[in-house]
Coordinates of C-alpha atoms and ligand atoms in Angstrom, one line a residue:
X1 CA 44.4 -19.8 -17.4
X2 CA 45.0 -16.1 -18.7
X3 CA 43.2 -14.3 -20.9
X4 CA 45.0 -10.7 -20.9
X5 CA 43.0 -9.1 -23.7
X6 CA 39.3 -9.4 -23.7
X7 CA 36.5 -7.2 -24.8
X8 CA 34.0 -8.3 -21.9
X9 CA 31.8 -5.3 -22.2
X10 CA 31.1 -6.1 -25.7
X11 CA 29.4 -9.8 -25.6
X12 CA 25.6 -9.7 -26.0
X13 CA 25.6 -11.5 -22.8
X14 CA 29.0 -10.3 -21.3
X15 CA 27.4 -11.2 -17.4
X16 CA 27.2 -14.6 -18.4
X17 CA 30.1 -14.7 -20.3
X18 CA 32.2 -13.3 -17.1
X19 CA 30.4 -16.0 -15.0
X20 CA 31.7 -18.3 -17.2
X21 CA 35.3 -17.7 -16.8
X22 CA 34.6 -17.5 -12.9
X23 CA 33.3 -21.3 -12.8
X24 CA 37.0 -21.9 -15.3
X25 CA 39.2 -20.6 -12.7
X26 CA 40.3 -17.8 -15.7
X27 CA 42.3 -14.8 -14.9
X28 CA 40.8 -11.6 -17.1
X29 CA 42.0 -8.2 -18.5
X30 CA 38.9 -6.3 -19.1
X31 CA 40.3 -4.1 -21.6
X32 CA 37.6 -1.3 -22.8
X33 CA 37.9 1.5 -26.1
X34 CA 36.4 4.5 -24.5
X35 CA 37.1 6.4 -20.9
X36 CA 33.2 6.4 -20.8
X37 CA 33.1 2.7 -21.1
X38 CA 35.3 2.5 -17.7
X39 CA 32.1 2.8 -15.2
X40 CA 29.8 -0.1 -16.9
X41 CA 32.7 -2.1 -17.0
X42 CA 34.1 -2.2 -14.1
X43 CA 31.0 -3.1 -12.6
X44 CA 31.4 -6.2 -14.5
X45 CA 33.9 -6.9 -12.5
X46 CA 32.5 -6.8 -8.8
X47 CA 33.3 -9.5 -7.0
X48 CA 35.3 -11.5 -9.5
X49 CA 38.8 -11.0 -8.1
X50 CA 40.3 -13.0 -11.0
X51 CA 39.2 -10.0 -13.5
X52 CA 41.1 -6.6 -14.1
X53 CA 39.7 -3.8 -15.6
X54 CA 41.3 -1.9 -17.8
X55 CA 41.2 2.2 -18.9
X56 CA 41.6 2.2 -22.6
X57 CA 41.1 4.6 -26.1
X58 CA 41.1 2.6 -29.0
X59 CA 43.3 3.9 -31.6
X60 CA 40.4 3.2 -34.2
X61 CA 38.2 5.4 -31.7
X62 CA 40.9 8.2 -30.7
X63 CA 39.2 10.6 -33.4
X64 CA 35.8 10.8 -32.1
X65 CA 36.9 10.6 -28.7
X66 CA 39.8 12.6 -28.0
X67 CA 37.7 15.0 -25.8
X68 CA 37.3 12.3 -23.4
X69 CA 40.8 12.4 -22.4
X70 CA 40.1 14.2 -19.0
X71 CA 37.9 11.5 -18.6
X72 CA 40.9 8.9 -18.7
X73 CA 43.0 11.3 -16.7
X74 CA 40.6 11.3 -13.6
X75 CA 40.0 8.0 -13.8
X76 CA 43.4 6.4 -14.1
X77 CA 43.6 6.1 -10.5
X78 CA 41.6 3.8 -10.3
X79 CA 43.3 1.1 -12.0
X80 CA 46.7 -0.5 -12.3
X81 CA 45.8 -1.5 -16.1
X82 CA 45.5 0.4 -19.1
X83 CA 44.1 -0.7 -22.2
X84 CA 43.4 -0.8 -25.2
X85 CA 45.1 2.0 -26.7
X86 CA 47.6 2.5 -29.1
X87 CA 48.3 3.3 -33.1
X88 CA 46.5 1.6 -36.2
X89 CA 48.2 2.6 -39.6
X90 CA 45.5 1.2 -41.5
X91 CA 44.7 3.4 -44.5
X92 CA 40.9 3.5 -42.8
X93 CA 42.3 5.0 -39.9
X94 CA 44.9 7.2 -41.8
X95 CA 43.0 10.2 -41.7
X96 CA 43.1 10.2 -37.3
X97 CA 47.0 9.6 -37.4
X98 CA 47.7 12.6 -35.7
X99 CA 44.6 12.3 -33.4
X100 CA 45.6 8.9 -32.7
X101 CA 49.2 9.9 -32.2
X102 CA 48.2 12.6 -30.0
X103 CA 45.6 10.4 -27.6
X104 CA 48.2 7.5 -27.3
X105 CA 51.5 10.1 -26.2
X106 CA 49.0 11.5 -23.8
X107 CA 48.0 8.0 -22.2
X108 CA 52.0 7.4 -21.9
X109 CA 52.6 10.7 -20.2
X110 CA 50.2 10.2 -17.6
X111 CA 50.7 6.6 -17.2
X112 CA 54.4 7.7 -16.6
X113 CA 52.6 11.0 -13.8
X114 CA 50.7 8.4 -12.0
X115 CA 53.4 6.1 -11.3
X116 CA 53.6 3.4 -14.2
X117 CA 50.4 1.1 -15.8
X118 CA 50.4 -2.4 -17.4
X119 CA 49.5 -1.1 -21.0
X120 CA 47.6 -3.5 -23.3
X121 CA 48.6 -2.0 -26.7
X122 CA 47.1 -2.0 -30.2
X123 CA 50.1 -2.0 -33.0
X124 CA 48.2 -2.9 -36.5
X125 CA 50.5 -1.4 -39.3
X126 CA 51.9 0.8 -36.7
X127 CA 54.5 -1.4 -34.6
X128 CA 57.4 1.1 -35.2
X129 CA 55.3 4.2 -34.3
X130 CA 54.2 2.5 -31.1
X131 CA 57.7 1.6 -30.2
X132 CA 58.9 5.1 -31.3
X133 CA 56.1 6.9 -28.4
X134 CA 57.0 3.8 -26.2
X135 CA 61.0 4.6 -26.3
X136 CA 60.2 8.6 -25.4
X137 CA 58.1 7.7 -22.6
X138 CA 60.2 5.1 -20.7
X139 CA 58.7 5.1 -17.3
X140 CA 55.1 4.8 -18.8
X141 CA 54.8 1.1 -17.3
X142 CA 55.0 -2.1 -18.8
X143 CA 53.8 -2.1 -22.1
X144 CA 51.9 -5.4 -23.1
X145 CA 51.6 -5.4 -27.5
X146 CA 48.5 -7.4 -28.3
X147 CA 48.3 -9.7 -31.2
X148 CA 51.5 -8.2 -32.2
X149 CA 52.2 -8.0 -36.0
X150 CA 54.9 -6.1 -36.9
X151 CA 58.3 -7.2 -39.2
X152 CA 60.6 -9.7 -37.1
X153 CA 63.3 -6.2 -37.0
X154 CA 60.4 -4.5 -34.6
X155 CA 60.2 -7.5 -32.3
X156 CA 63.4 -7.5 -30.8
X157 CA 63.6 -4.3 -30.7
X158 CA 60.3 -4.5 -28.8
X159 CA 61.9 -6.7 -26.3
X160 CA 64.9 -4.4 -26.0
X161 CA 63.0 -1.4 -24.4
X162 CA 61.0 -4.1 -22.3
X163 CA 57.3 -5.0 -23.9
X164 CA 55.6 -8.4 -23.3
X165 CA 53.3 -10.4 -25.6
X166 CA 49.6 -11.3 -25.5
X167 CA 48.8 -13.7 -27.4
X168 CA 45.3 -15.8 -29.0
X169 CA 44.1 -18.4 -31.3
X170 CA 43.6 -15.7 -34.7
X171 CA 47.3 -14.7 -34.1
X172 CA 48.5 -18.6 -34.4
X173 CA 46.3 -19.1 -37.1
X174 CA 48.3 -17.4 -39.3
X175 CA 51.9 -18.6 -40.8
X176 CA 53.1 -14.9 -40.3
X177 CA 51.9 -15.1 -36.2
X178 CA 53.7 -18.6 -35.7
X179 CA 56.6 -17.3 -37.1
X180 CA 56.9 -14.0 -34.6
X181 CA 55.9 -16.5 -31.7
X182 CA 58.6 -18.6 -32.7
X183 CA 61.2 -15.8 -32.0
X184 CA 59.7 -14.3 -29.1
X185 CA 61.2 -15.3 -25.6
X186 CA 58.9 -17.0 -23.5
X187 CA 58.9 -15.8 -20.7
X188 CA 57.3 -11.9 -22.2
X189 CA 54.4 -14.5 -23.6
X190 CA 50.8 -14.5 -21.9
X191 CA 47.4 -15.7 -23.6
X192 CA 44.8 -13.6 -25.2
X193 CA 41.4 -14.2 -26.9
X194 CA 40.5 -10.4 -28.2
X195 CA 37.0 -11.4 -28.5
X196 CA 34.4 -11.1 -29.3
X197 CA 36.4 -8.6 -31.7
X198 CA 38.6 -11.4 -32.7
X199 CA 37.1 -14.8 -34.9
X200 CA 37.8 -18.0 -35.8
X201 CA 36.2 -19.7 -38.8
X202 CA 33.6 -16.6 -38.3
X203 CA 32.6 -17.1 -35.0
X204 CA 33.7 -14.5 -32.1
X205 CA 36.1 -15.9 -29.9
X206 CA 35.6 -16.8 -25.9
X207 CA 38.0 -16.1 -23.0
X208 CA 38.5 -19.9 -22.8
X209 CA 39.8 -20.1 -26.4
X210 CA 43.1 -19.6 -24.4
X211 CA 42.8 -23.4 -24.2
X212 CA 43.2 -23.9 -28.2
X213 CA 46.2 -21.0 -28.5
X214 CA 47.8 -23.0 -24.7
X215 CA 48.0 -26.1 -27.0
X216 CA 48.6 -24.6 -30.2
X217 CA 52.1 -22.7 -28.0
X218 CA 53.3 -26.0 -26.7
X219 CA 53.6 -27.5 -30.7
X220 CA 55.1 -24.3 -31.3
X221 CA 57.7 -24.7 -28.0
X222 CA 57.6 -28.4 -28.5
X223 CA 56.8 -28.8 -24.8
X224 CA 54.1 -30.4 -23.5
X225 CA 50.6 -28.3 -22.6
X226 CA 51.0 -28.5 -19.0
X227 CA 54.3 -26.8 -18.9
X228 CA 53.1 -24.8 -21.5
X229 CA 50.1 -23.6 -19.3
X230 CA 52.5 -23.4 -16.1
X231 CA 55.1 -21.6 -18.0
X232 CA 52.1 -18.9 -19.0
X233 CA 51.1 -19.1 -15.5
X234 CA 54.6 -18.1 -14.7
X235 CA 54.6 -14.8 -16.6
X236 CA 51.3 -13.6 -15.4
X237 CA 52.5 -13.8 -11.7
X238 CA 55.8 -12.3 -13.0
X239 CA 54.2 -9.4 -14.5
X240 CA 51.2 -9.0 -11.6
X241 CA 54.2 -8.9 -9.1
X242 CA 55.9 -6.2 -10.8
X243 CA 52.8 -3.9 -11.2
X244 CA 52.5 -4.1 -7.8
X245 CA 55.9 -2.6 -7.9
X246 CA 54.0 0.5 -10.3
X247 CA 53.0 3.6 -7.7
X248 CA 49.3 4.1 -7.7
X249 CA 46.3 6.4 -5.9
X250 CA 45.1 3.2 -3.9
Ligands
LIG1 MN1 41.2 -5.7 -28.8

């Protein structure tokens, strides 16, 4: 199973936690919100070939830590994966708009320097923006929206310039989640938990929720979960072989 959004580095106990998914077989993207958080981070991930790290800037973050930009720059080597960044037009997060705006275009233009990235990216009240700095940087990589929930207008034209979807149980929950899962094509459709950011009934969310959102798909699809699983399966060696297509340092 895939879990292509997780917050590892923020679980009390994220060693156990990635030990867990080890003994389940699951395949991880470690995403993190800071440059500086890169180091710790990918440490977590010695020795568990199943789990990607990710560079990120959280949108929510990019206005008290834009200056760590060269940070991301010299360490985007490093990595095929990129994550989380993005917009948020929440009215909290109003006031970094152009902070935000400025952090995310710069992650696109050096994705698209250093060859390409998978790019797992934050859209909340900000899915035409993102698609906006997506469309003028085309050769930043393949961009991945996480817990995607824009208008149903946004969505295609997300899958016209080429984004995937990731995702988890607190996206299905909703009436408004089923319904843009309904309409996206299934093969741009991977499994996410977001935790332990994202919650169900209050409590954070583990990687191995991707279990509940596996079933909760195949209702959606109508199949049954085994194809549903293979079918997710699918995608994720789909997308991994065309990363490997992306130029990096290594
Ligand atoms: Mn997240």
């Amino acid at each position: 199973m895939i879990d292509f959004h997780c917050h590892l580095d923020l679980y009390p106990d994220p060693f156990s936690v990635r030990d867990e998914c080890a003994k389940r077989g699951l395949y991880l993207v470690s995403v993190t919100t800071t440059p500086s958080a890169w180091k710790k981070t990918v440490g977590l991930a010695l020795n568990s070939p199943r789990v990607r790290t990710a560079l990120g800037l959280h949108p929510q973050l990019a206005g008290e830590r834009e200056f760590e930009l060269p940070l991301f720059d010299q360490t985007l080597k490093a990595t095929r994966y990129v994550g989380e960044v993005g917009l948020d037009g929440g009215r909290e997060y109003k006031p970094t708009w152009d902070a935000q705006l400025r952090v995310f275009e710069h992650v696109l233009r050096s994705s698209s320097d250093a060859g390409g990235r998978v790019i797992s990216i934050h859209s909340r009240r900000a899915s035409g923006a993102v698609l906006d700095s997506l469309t003028a940087f085309p050769s930043a990589g393949i961009p991945v929206l996480h817990w995607f929930s824009g208008s149903l207008r946004d969505l295609d034209r997300a899958v016209r310039i080429g984004c995937w979807f990731s995702i988890g149980c607190a996206m299905l929950a909703g009436e408004k989640g089923r319904s843009l899962v309904k309409r996206m094509p299934r093969e741009l459709v991977l499994t996410e938990s977001d935790g332990p950011f994202a919650k169900v009934n209050g409590k954070s969310i583990m990687p191995w929720s991707v279990e509940d959102a596996v079933s909760q798909l195949s209702l959606i699809w109508n199949v049954s979960a085994t194809s549903t699983q293979k079918l997710i399966a699918e995608n994720f060696r789909r997308l991994c072989a065309s990363s490997l297509a992306l130029e990096t340092g290594d």
